[in-house]
mmCIF file of C-alpha atoms (C1' of nucleotides) in Angstrom:
data_model
loop_
_atom_site.group_PDB
_atom_site.id
_atom_site.type_symbol
_atom_site.label_atom_id
_atom_site.label_comp_id
_atom_site.label_asym_id
_atom_site.label_seq_id
_atom_site.Cartn_x
_atom_site.Cartn_y
_atom_site.Cartn_z
ATOM 1 C CA MET A 22 48.882 -10.594 -24.576
ATOM 2 C CA LYS A 23 47.599 -7.286 -23.344
ATOM 3 C CA PRO A 24 46.353 -7.589 -19.778
ATOM 4 C CA SER A 25 43.033 -5.899 -19.234
ATOM 5 C CA GLU A 26 43.139 -6.260 -15.475
ATOM 6 C CA ILE A 27 41.979 -3.230 -13.581
ATOM 7 C CA ILE A 28 44.374 -1.894 -10.963
ATOM 8 C CA LEU A 29 42.671 -1.602 -7.610
ATOM 9 C CA SER A 30 43.887 0.208 -4.552
ATOM 10 C CA LYS A 31 44.194 -1.708 -1.305
ATOM 11 C CA GLU A 32 41.089 0.051 0.011
ATOM 12 C CA GLN A 33 39.139 -0.827 -3.066
ATOM 13 C CA GLU A 34 40.087 -4.482 -2.759
ATOM 14 C CA LEU A 35 38.995 -4.457 0.850
ATOM 15 C CA LEU A 36 35.698 -2.822 0.018
ATOM 16 C CA ILE A 37 35.032 -5.407 -2.657
ATOM 17 C CA GLU A 38 35.598 -8.186 -0.151
ATOM 18 C CA LYS A 39 33.355 -6.615 2.464
ATOM 19 C CA LEU A 40 30.597 -5.728 0.036
ATOM 20 C CA GLY A 41 30.928 -9.119 -1.615
ATOM 21 C CA ASN A 42 30.435 -10.889 1.681
ATOM 22 C CA LEU A 43 27.331 -8.850 2.417
ATOM 23 C CA ASN A 44 25.990 -9.664 -1.027
ATOM 24 C CA GLU A 45 26.615 -13.342 -0.402
ATOM 25 C CA LYS A 46 24.541 -13.152 2.747
ATOM 26 C CA THR A 47 21.559 -12.057 0.705
ATOM 27 C CA GLY A 48 21.756 -15.410 -1.066
ATOM 28 C CA LEU A 49 23.938 -14.490 -4.020
ATOM 29 C CA GLN A 50 26.668 -16.856 -5.128
ATOM 30 C CA PRO A 51 30.238 -15.753 -4.355
ATOM 31 C CA ALA A 52 31.378 -14.892 -7.877
ATOM 32 C CA ALA A 53 28.241 -12.889 -8.634
ATOM 33 C CA ALA A 54 28.483 -11.138 -5.292
ATOM 34 C CA ARG A 55 31.996 -9.948 -6.066
ATOM 35 C CA ILE A 56 31.157 -8.842 -9.576
ATOM 36 C CA LEU A 57 28.454 -6.546 -8.235
ATOM 37 C CA ALA A 58 30.853 -5.254 -5.615
ATOM 38 C CA LEU A 59 33.581 -4.645 -8.191
ATOM 39 C CA LEU A 60 31.233 -2.657 -10.402
ATOM 40 C CA LEU A 61 30.188 -0.499 -7.486
ATOM 41 C CA VAL A 62 33.707 0.197 -6.338
ATOM 42 C CA THR A 63 35.713 0.617 -9.510
ATOM 43 C CA ASP A 64 36.201 4.092 -10.917
ATOM 44 C CA SER A 65 35.314 3.129 -14.453
ATOM 45 C CA MET A 66 31.666 2.319 -14.136
ATOM 46 C CA GLU A 67 31.618 0.040 -17.127
ATOM 47 C CA LEU A 68 33.727 -3.084 -17.355
ATOM 48 C CA THR A 69 34.015 -5.706 -20.054
ATOM 49 C CA PHE A 70 33.761 -9.439 -19.585
ATOM 50 C CA GLU A 71 37.500 -9.781 -19.812
ATOM 51 C CA GLN A 72 38.181 -7.005 -17.335
ATOM 52 C CA ILE A 73 35.855 -8.635 -14.849
ATOM 53 C CA HIS A 74 37.321 -12.081 -15.139
ATOM 54 C CA GLU A 75 40.926 -10.853 -15.069
ATOM 55 C CA THR A 76 40.483 -8.390 -12.240
ATOM 56 C CA LEU A 77 38.620 -10.791 -9.980
ATOM 57 C CA LYS A 78 40.843 -13.694 -11.026
ATOM 58 C CA ILE A 79 37.945 -15.994 -11.769
ATOM 59 C CA SER A 80 37.690 -18.294 -14.763
ATOM 60 C CA LYS A 81 35.825 -17.286 -17.893
ATOM 61 C CA SER A 82 33.168 -19.889 -17.191
ATOM 62 C CA ALA A 83 32.588 -18.634 -13.655
ATOM 63 C CA ALA A 84 32.353 -15.082 -14.977
ATOM 64 C CA SER A 85 30.026 -16.103 -17.775
ATOM 65 C CA ASN A 86 27.630 -17.943 -15.488
ATOM 66 C CA ALA A 87 27.615 -15.259 -12.821
ATOM 67 C CA ILE A 88 27.021 -12.497 -15.361
ATOM 68 C CA HIS A 89 24.185 -14.458 -16.912
ATOM 69 C CA LEU A 90 22.632 -14.856 -13.483
ATOM 70 C CA LEU A 91 22.954 -11.166 -12.670
ATOM 71 C CA LEU A 92 21.480 -10.182 -16.022
ATOM 72 C CA THR A 93 18.444 -12.423 -15.663
ATOM 73 C CA THR A 94 17.807 -11.282 -12.099
ATOM 74 C CA ASN A 95 17.962 -7.689 -13.242
ATOM 75 C CA LYS A 96 20.923 -6.643 -11.145
ATOM 76 C CA LEU A 97 23.218 -5.983 -14.067
ATOM 77 C CA ASP A 98 22.904 -4.229 -17.406
ATOM 78 C CA TYR A 99 25.218 -3.470 -20.296
ATOM 79 C CA VAL A 100 25.747 -1.188 -23.260
ATOM 80 C CA THR A 101 27.536 -1.878 -26.503
ATOM 81 C CA LYS A 102 29.519 0.434 -28.720
ATOM 82 C CA LEU A 103 29.547 0.725 -32.481
ATOM 83 C CA GLY A 104 32.245 -1.412 -34.015
ATOM 84 C CA ASP A 105 32.987 -3.190 -30.733
ATOM 85 C CA ARG A 106 31.494 -6.571 -29.980
ATOM 86 C CA ARG A 107 32.194 -6.441 -26.290
ATOM 87 C CA ARG A 108 29.503 -5.639 -23.768
ATOM 88 C CA TYR A 109 30.186 -2.985 -21.168
ATOM 89 C CA PHE A 110 28.563 -4.053 -17.926
ATOM 90 C CA HIS A 111 27.368 -1.828 -15.155
ATOM 91 C CA CYS A 112 25.500 -2.472 -11.926
ATOM 92 C CA LYS A 113 21.796 -1.588 -12.043
ATOM 93 C CA LEU A 114 21.493 0.506 -8.938
ATOM 94 C CA ILE A 115 17.724 0.199 -9.065
ATOM 95 C CA PHE A 116 17.977 -3.375 -7.890
ATOM 96 C CA TRP A 117 17.816 -2.048 -4.363
ATOM 97 C CA GLN A 118 14.233 -1.018 -4.798
ATOM 98 C CA ASP A 119 13.416 -4.420 -6.265
ATOM 99 C CA HIS A 120 15.057 -5.991 -3.279
ATOM 100 C CA PHE A 121 12.865 -3.918 -0.999
ATOM 101 C CA LYS A 122 9.748 -4.931 -2.889
ATOM 102 C CA GLN A 123 10.732 -8.599 -2.791
ATOM 103 C CA SER A 124 11.095 -8.436 0.981
ATOM 104 C CA LEU A 125 7.585 -7.074 1.169
ATOM 105 C CA ASP A 126 6.269 -9.919 -0.957
ATOM 106 C CA GLN A 127 8.009 -12.499 1.190
ATOM 107 C CA LEU A 128 6.533 -10.924 4.287
ATOM 108 C CA ARG A 129 3.057 -11.064 2.780
ATOM 109 C CA GLY A 130 3.555 -14.737 1.898
ATOM 110 C CA TYR A 131 4.508 -15.518 5.461
ATOM 111 C CA ALA A 132 1.497 -13.731 6.874
ATOM 112 C CA SER A 133 -0.895 -15.610 4.627
ATOM 113 C CA ILE A 134 0.494 -18.988 5.616
ATOM 114 C CA LEU A 135 0.416 -18.098 9.278
ATOM 115 C CA GLU A 136 -3.232 -17.143 8.780
ATOM 116 C CA GLU A 137 -3.860 -20.590 7.362
ATOM 117 C CA VAL A 138 -2.099 -22.152 10.309
ATOM 118 C CA LEU A 139 -4.229 -20.180 12.726
ATOM 119 C CA GLN A 140 -7.418 -21.248 10.985
ATOM 120 C CA HIS A 141 -6.455 -24.891 11.259
ATOM 121 C CA ARG A 142 -5.398 -24.758 14.881
ATOM 122 C CA THR A 143 -7.483 -26.244 17.649
ATOM 123 C CA ALA A 144 -9.504 -23.593 19.473
ATOM 124 C CA GLU A 145 -8.317 -24.963 22.788
ATOM 125 C CA THR A 146 -4.907 -23.352 22.909
ATOM 126 C CA VAL A 147 -6.269 -19.882 23.456
ATOM 127 C CA VAL A 148 -3.168 -18.103 24.698
ATOM 128 C CA TYR A 149 -0.971 -19.570 22.005
ATOM 129 C CA ASN A 150 -3.466 -18.745 19.277
ATOM 130 C CA ASN A 151 -3.647 -15.173 20.476
ATOM 131 C CA GLN A 152 0.119 -14.855 20.327
ATOM 132 C CA LEU A 153 0.075 -16.179 16.808
ATOM 133 C CA LYS A 154 -2.679 -13.743 15.908
ATOM 134 C CA GLU A 155 -0.586 -10.913 17.245
ATOM 135 C CA ILE A 156 2.315 -11.875 15.025
ATOM 136 C CA ILE A 157 0.067 -11.989 11.994
ATOM 137 C CA ASP A 158 -1.313 -8.589 12.907
ATOM 138 C CA PHE A 159 2.203 -7.243 13.248
ATOM 139 C CA ILE A 160 3.231 -8.482 9.829
ATOM 140 C CA GLN A 161 0.138 -7.035 8.215
ATOM 141 C CA PHE A 162 0.653 -3.766 10.044
ATOM 142 C CA LEU A 163 4.255 -3.746 8.826
ATOM 143 C CA ASP A 164 3.178 -4.423 5.283
ATOM 144 C CA ILE A 165 0.821 -1.451 5.223
ATOM 145 C CA GLU A 166 3.220 0.879 6.981
ATOM 146 C CA LEU A 167 6.119 -0.023 4.725
ATOM 147 C CA GLN A 168 4.043 0.815 1.706
ATOM 148 C CA LEU A 169 3.322 4.205 3.281
ATOM 149 C CA VAL A 170 6.997 4.724 4.033
ATOM 150 C CA TYR A 171 7.854 3.939 0.455
ATOM 151 C CA ASP A 172 5.248 6.367 -0.870
ATOM 152 C CA LYS A 173 6.535 9.031 1.485
ATOM 153 C CA TRP A 174 10.042 8.556 0.111
ATOM 154 C CA GLN A 175 8.872 8.773 -3.484
ATOM 155 C CA LYS A 176 7.012 11.980 -2.733
ATOM 156 C CA SER A 177 10.014 13.545 -1.014
ATOM 157 C CA ARG A 178 12.038 13.012 -4.171
ATOM 158 C CA VAL A 179 9.749 14.807 -6.628
ATOM 159 C CA MET B 5 7.639 -50.200 21.282
ATOM 160 C CA LYS B 6 5.165 -47.448 21.980
ATOM 161 C CA PRO B 7 5.079 -45.087 19.013
ATOM 162 C CA SER B 8 5.050 -41.471 20.063
ATOM 163 C CA GLU B 9 4.388 -40.200 16.577
ATOM 164 C CA ILE B 10 1.848 -37.400 16.379
ATOM 165 C CA ILE B 11 -1.052 -37.953 14.005
ATOM 166 C CA LEU B 12 -1.358 -35.068 11.588
ATOM 167 C CA SER B 13 -4.230 -34.262 9.285
ATOM 168 C CA LYS B 14 -3.546 -33.926 5.592
ATOM 169 C CA GLU B 15 -3.919 -30.148 5.868
ATOM 170 C CA GLN B 16 -1.491 -30.009 8.743
ATOM 171 C CA GLU B 17 1.084 -31.986 6.791
ATOM 172 C CA LEU B 18 0.681 -29.624 3.874
ATOM 173 C CA LEU B 19 1.048 -26.568 6.072
ATOM 174 C CA ILE B 20 4.220 -27.974 7.590
ATOM 175 C CA GLU B 21 5.683 -28.454 4.133
ATOM 176 C CA LYS B 22 4.763 -24.944 2.985
ATOM 177 C CA LEU B 23 5.897 -23.257 6.172
ATOM 178 C CA GLY B 24 9.019 -25.388 6.216
ATOM 179 C CA ASN B 25 9.935 -24.290 2.710
ATOM 180 C CA LEU B 26 9.475 -20.643 3.641
ATOM 181 C CA ASN B 27 11.647 -21.149 6.699
ATOM 182 C CA GLU B 28 14.323 -22.730 4.542
ATOM 183 C CA LYS B 29 14.343 -19.662 2.342
ATOM 184 C CA THR B 30 15.326 -17.552 5.317
ATOM 185 C CA GLY B 31 18.505 -19.611 5.509
ATOM 186 C CA LEU B 32 17.450 -22.302 7.955
ATOM 187 C CA GLN B 33 18.465 -25.892 7.327
ATOM 188 C CA PRO B 34 15.670 -28.241 6.190
ATOM 189 C CA ALA B 35 15.275 -30.266 9.373
ATOM 190 C CA ALA B 36 15.235 -27.198 11.608
ATOM 191 C CA ALA B 37 12.819 -25.456 9.271
ATOM 192 C CA ARG B 38 10.355 -28.323 9.566
ATOM 193 C CA ILE B 39 10.686 -28.612 13.308
ATOM 194 C CA LEU B 40 9.659 -24.983 13.698
ATOM 195 C CA ALA B 41 6.783 -25.537 11.298
ATOM 196 C CA LEU B 42 5.636 -28.649 13.146
ATOM 197 C CA LEU B 43 5.596 -26.833 16.456
ATOM 198 C CA LEU B 44 3.526 -24.034 14.987
ATOM 199 C CA VAL B 45 1.000 -26.328 13.377
ATOM 200 C CA THR B 46 0.495 -29.144 15.862
ATOM 201 C CA ASP B 47 -2.333 -28.886 18.359
ATOM 202 C CA SER B 48 -0.205 -29.878 21.311
ATOM 203 C CA MET B 49 2.118 -26.927 21.611
ATOM 204 C CA GLU B 50 4.795 -28.874 23.384
ATOM 205 C CA LEU B 51 6.517 -31.860 21.827
ATOM 206 C CA THR B 52 9.293 -34.074 23.121
ATOM 207 C CA PHE B 53 12.463 -34.956 21.285
ATOM 208 C CA GLU B 54 11.074 -38.376 20.439
ATOM 209 C CA GLN B 55 7.780 -36.995 19.159
ATOM 210 C CA ILE B 56 9.625 -34.605 16.888
ATOM 211 C CA HIS B 57 11.952 -37.185 15.418
ATOM 212 C CA GLU B 58 9.209 -39.786 14.963
ATOM 213 C CA THR B 59 6.618 -37.435 13.523
ATOM 214 C CA LEU B 60 8.970 -35.807 11.046
ATOM 215 C CA LYS B 61 10.660 -39.139 10.290
ATOM 216 C CA ILE B 62 14.141 -37.761 10.762
ATOM 217 C CA SER B 63 16.980 -39.523 12.558
ATOM 218 C CA LYS B 64 17.789 -38.820 16.168
ATOM 219 C CA SER B 65 21.060 -37.193 15.160
ATOM 220 C CA ALA B 66 19.357 -34.870 12.704
ATOM 221 C CA ALA B 67 16.772 -33.969 15.330
ATOM 222 C CA SER B 68 19.435 -33.450 17.974
ATOM 223 C CA ASN B 69 21.540 -31.169 15.821
ATOM 224 C CA ALA B 70 18.606 -29.159 14.522
ATOM 225 C CA ILE B 71 17.164 -28.687 18.008
ATOM 226 C CA HIS B 72 20.551 -27.580 19.278
ATOM 227 C CA LEU B 73 20.760 -25.043 16.464
ATOM 228 C CA LEU B 74 17.272 -23.696 17.131
ATOM 229 C CA LEU B 75 17.957 -23.417 20.844
ATOM 230 C CA THR B 76 21.188 -21.488 20.384
ATOM 231 C CA THR B 77 19.610 -19.136 17.841
ATOM 232 C CA ASN B 78 16.779 -18.464 20.246
ATOM 233 C CA LYS B 79 13.986 -19.778 18.064
ATOM 234 C CA LEU B 80 13.072 -22.651 20.354
ATOM 235 C CA ASP B 81 12.539 -23.075 24.061
ATOM 236 C CA TYR B 82 11.546 -25.905 26.364
ATOM 237 C CA VAL B 83 10.097 -26.693 29.751
ATOM 238 C CA THR B 84 10.655 -29.724 31.931
ATOM 239 C CA LYS B 85 8.326 -31.465 34.313
ATOM 240 C CA LEU B 86 8.994 -32.858 37.756
ATOM 241 C CA GLY B 87 9.955 -36.508 37.602
ATOM 242 C CA ASP B 88 10.314 -36.468 33.817
ATOM 243 C CA ARG B 89 13.704 -36.088 32.189
ATOM 244 C CA ARG B 90 12.345 -35.191 28.797
ATOM 245 C CA ARG B 91 12.270 -31.636 27.549
ATOM 246 C CA TYR B 92 9.046 -30.277 26.106
ATOM 247 C CA PHE B 93 9.890 -28.007 23.222
ATOM 248 C CA HIS B 94 7.882 -25.119 21.923
ATOM 249 C CA CYS B 95 8.484 -22.503 19.277
ATOM 250 C CA LYS B 96 9.484 -19.099 20.647
ATOM 251 C CA LEU B 97 7.062 -16.883 18.810
ATOM 252 C CA ILE B 98 9.122 -13.834 19.731
ATOM 253 C CA PHE B 99 11.716 -14.849 17.206
ATOM 254 C CA TRP B 100 9.769 -12.846 14.641
ATOM 255 C CA GLN B 101 10.675 -9.622 16.330
ATOM 256 C CA ASP B 102 14.315 -10.673 16.477
ATOM 257 C CA HIS B 103 14.143 -11.418 12.788
ATOM 258 C CA PHE B 104 12.784 -7.928 12.170
ATOM 259 C CA LYS B 105 15.556 -6.376 14.236
ATOM 260 C CA GLN B 106 18.202 -8.411 12.444
ATOM 261 C CA SER B 107 16.942 -7.146 9.099
ATOM 262 C CA LEU B 108 17.329 -3.614 10.399
ATOM 263 C CA ASP B 109 20.899 -4.312 11.458
ATOM 264 C CA GLN B 110 21.758 -5.805 8.102
ATOM 265 C CA LEU B 111 20.307 -2.764 6.379
ATOM 266 C CA ARG B 112 22.403 -0.476 8.538
ATOM 267 C CA GLY B 113 25.511 -2.484 7.725
ATOM 268 C CA TYR B 114 24.848 -2.150 4.042
ATOM 269 C CA ALA B 115 24.378 1.598 4.270
ATOM 270 C CA SER B 116 27.637 2.082 6.108
ATOM 271 C CA ILE B 117 29.638 0.117 3.561
ATOM 272 C CA LEU B 118 28.009 1.944 0.677
ATOM 273 C CA GLU B 119 29.006 5.170 2.408
ATOM 274 C CA GLU B 120 32.580 3.948 2.476
ATOM 275 C CA VAL B 121 32.367 3.070 -1.188
ATOM 276 C CA LEU B 122 31.069 6.520 -2.020
ATOM 277 C CA GLN B 123 33.884 8.163 -0.097
ATOM 278 C CA HIS B 124 36.466 6.169 -2.018
ATOM 279 C CA ARG B 125 34.958 6.750 -5.417
ATOM 280 C CA THR B 126 36.507 9.106 -7.939
ATOM 281 C CA ALA B 127 34.748 12.467 -8.021
ATOM 282 C CA GLU B 128 34.536 12.299 -11.777
ATOM 283 C CA THR B 129 31.563 10.004 -12.097
ATOM 284 C CA VAL B 130 29.106 12.597 -10.881
ATOM 285 C CA VAL B 131 25.845 11.060 -12.052
ATOM 286 C CA TYR B 132 26.738 7.633 -10.800
ATOM 287 C CA ASN B 133 27.868 8.942 -7.445
ATOM 288 C CA ASN B 134 24.620 10.826 -7.052
ATOM 289 C CA GLN B 135 22.647 7.673 -7.733
ATOM 290 C CA LEU B 136 24.667 5.863 -5.128
ATOM 291 C CA LYS B 137 24.090 8.684 -2.687
ATOM 292 C CA GLU B 138 20.378 8.410 -3.282
ATOM 293 C CA ILE B 139 20.410 4.727 -2.438
ATOM 294 C CA ILE B 140 22.283 5.394 0.757
ATOM 295 C CA ASP B 141 19.789 8.103 1.643
ATOM 296 C CA PHE B 142 16.954 5.698 0.973
ATOM 297 C CA ILE B 143 18.380 3.045 3.245
ATOM 298 C CA GLN B 144 18.974 5.526 6.027
ATOM 299 C CA PHE B 145 15.495 6.940 5.568
ATOM 300 C CA LEU B 146 14.116 3.401 5.739
ATOM 301 C CA ASP B 147 16.082 2.671 8.876
ATOM 302 C CA ILE B 148 14.649 5.657 10.680
ATOM 303 C CA GLU B 149 11.126 5.124 9.463
ATOM 304 C CA LEU B 150 11.139 1.441 10.371
ATOM 305 C CA GLN B 151 12.121 2.309 13.889
ATOM 306 C CA LEU B 152 9.175 4.723 14.007
ATOM 307 C CA VAL B 153 6.854 2.070 12.624
ATOM 308 C CA TYR B 154 8.036 -0.355 15.276
ATOM 309 C CA ASP B 155 7.477 2.178 18.035
ATOM 310 C CA LYS B 156 4.035 2.924 16.689
ATOM 311 C CA TRP B 157 3.161 -0.748 16.841
ATOM 312 C CA GLN B 158 4.412 -1.084 20.399
ATOM 313 C CA LYS B 159 2.333 1.891 21.453
ATOM 314 C CA SER B 160 -0.796 0.547 19.790
ATOM 315 C CA ARG B 161 -0.516 -2.616 21.882
ATOM 316 C CA VAL B 162 -0.440 -1.009 25.320
ATOM 317 C "C1'" DT C 21 24.255 -53.803 39.977
ATOM 318 C "C1'" DT C 22 22.029 -54.021 35.720
ATOM 319 C "C1'" DT C 23 18.854 -52.061 32.607
ATOM 320 C "C1'" DT C 24 16.288 -48.503 30.596
ATOM 321 C "C1'" DT C 25 15.675 -43.886 29.150
ATOM 322 C "C1'" DA C 26 16.796 -39.744 26.744
ATOM 323 C "C1'" DG C 27 19.314 -38.092 24.260
ATOM 324 C "C1'" DT C 28 24.516 -36.790 22.098
ATOM 325 C "C1'" DT C 29 28.475 -37.646 19.430
ATOM 326 C "C1'" DC C 30 30.945 -39.970 15.854
ATOM 327 C "C1'" DT C 31 31.616 -41.911 11.371
ATOM 328 C "C1'" DG C 32 30.468 -42.246 7.243
ATOM 329 C "C1'" DT C 33 27.714 -41.018 2.699
ATOM 330 C "C1'" DA C 34 24.911 -38.674 -0.769
ATOM 331 C "C1'" DT C 35 23.858 -34.526 -2.818
ATOM 332 C "C1'" DG C 36 24.560 -30.262 -4.777
ATOM 333 C "C1'" DA C 37 26.957 -25.788 -5.255
ATOM 334 C "C1'" DA C 38 30.736 -23.425 -7.198
ATOM 335 C "C1'" DC C 39 34.362 -23.487 -9.730
ATOM 336 C "C1'" DC C 40 38.283 -24.450 -13.353
ATOM 337 C "C1'" DG C 41 40.208 -25.554 -17.811
ATOM 338 C "C1'" DA C 42 39.420 -27.014 -22.264
ATOM 339 C "C1'" DA C 43 36.723 -27.499 -26.129
ATOM 340 C "C1'" DC C 44 33.454 -25.340 -28.685
ATOM 341 C "C1'" DT C 45 30.573 -21.555 -31.335
ATOM 342 C "C1'" DG C 46 29.440 -17.559 -33.811
ATOM 343 C "C1'" DT C 47 30.913 -13.251 -35.660
ATOM 344 C "C1'" DA C 48 34.134 -10.275 -37.689
ATOM 345 C "C1'" DA C 49 38.541 -9.086 -39.505
ATOM 346 C "C1'" DA C 50 42.608 -10.206 -42.462
ATOM 347 C "C1'" DT D 12 39.544 -19.092 -46.363
ATOM 348 C "C1'" DT D 13 41.820 -18.655 -42.338
ATOM 349 C "C1'" DT D 14 42.543 -16.340 -38.086
ATOM 350 C "C1'" DA D 15 41.275 -13.719 -34.141
ATOM 351 C "C1'" DC D 16 38.061 -12.372 -30.889
ATOM 352 C "C1'" DA D 17 34.344 -12.707 -27.352
ATOM 353 C "C1'" DG D 18 32.332 -15.269 -25.052
ATOM 354 C "C1'" DT D 19 29.466 -20.074 -23.916
ATOM 355 C "C1'" DT D 20 29.080 -24.799 -22.875
ATOM 356 C "C1'" DC D 21 30.889 -29.186 -21.246
ATOM 357 C "C1'" DG D 22 33.240 -32.417 -18.313
ATOM 358 C "C1'" DG D 23 35.273 -33.086 -14.269
ATOM 359 C "C1'" DT D 24 36.950 -31.823 -9.459
ATOM 360 C "C1'" DT D 25 36.555 -30.040 -4.919
ATOM 361 C "C1'" DC D 26 34.195 -28.750 -1.040
ATOM 362 C "C1'" DA D 27 30.483 -28.059 2.196
ATOM 363 C "C1'" DT D 28 25.856 -29.249 3.771
ATOM 364 C "C1'" DA D 29 22.606 -32.313 5.621
ATOM 365 C "C1'" DC D 30 21.596 -36.317 6.869
ATOM 366 C "C1'" DA D 31 21.498 -41.660 8.549
ATOM 367 C "C1'" DG D 32 22.942 -45.226 11.577
ATOM 368 C "C1'" DA D 33 25.577 -46.899 15.213
ATOM 369 C "C1'" DA D 34 28.154 -46.331 19.159
ATOM 370 C "C1'" DC D 35 28.321 -43.883 23.150
ATOM 371 C "C1'" DT D 36 26.994 -41.414 27.817
ATOM 372 C "C1'" DA D 37 24.807 -39.807 31.915
ATOM 373 C "C1'" DA D 38 21.083 -40.236 34.907
ATOM 374 C "C1'" DA D 39 17.288 -42.713 36.722
ATOM 375 C "C1'" DA D 40 14.694 -46.928 37.440
ATOM 376 C "C1'" DA D 41 14.497 -51.763 38.494
#
DNA sequence: TTTTTAGTTCTGTATGAACCGAACTGTAAA
DNA sequence: TTTACAGTTCGGTTCATACAGAACTAAAAA
């Protein structure tokens, strides 16, 4: 009966809520969203399973499922220590770059379907087709430019 | 008993499904996602309420609610014709630019909360804090660059 | 005035997401 | 061999979403 709950300041709790809500809006399930937020906010960067489930007051099953999800989607990682079976979880900060790349892929997917749509449209709706073409052009322009922006960032960090 | 259902080719049906699924992934509800897709794909750019609900085989209530949603989120528009009470709906192609702007806003929101997190973090986790700082810098860099990219596009269209 | 048209609103219902608590499993310590 | 630990899996509940169908409404036509 030793509680492993982490003590959070009022500000930290608030930040976890706010960050959690933002994470949810990216399509993450509530429990997972808060786990990521907790790991970003807490002073000890590594937390155990028990600390997570006690601090966030979620059941072991909810914690287990959410952690599994975060591990398989590459947002979470852990280390282990000799003579200690527990895993020490920490947020993979790199997941931001993955997120960026995924957005690019989604954008590309959209453009290619819109291209298909344009090819199948009647030639009679000239104005409309031109508008559609312009949107496709914009997405493709964006795709190229974003890649350049990303390269520029990488270079500035050498 | 005059059916107002639009006849779609097999390819058009397929495109509506694919585009609809993509729309759903952006957080749109299924019926609304398919209505947008239908309006992009169909040769007649303007469809009535009845044509939409018959062609997509959704109930009047589903059509009504989805159309209301799309109108209030500025993704759909309509015109009316003298001596005809029906509304003729068409997809507002501009909604792509809004979508782009919304992404920018979301990004900005994220950066500002991460800033808050960084300010509340213990100074002891130096490496971690630096990584976090780098992510914030990246987002802010992205924000600025995206604005430039957008301006560049606007200029290229004059 | 009655009927038709063009929808909207209301009342369910089915489905799935997210979660809890309890039972279970595998490993290690006693 | 039993007990403790560190989680995982299972069964069930709750809640929200998305829809159908029917009743309703407001305006125009007959």
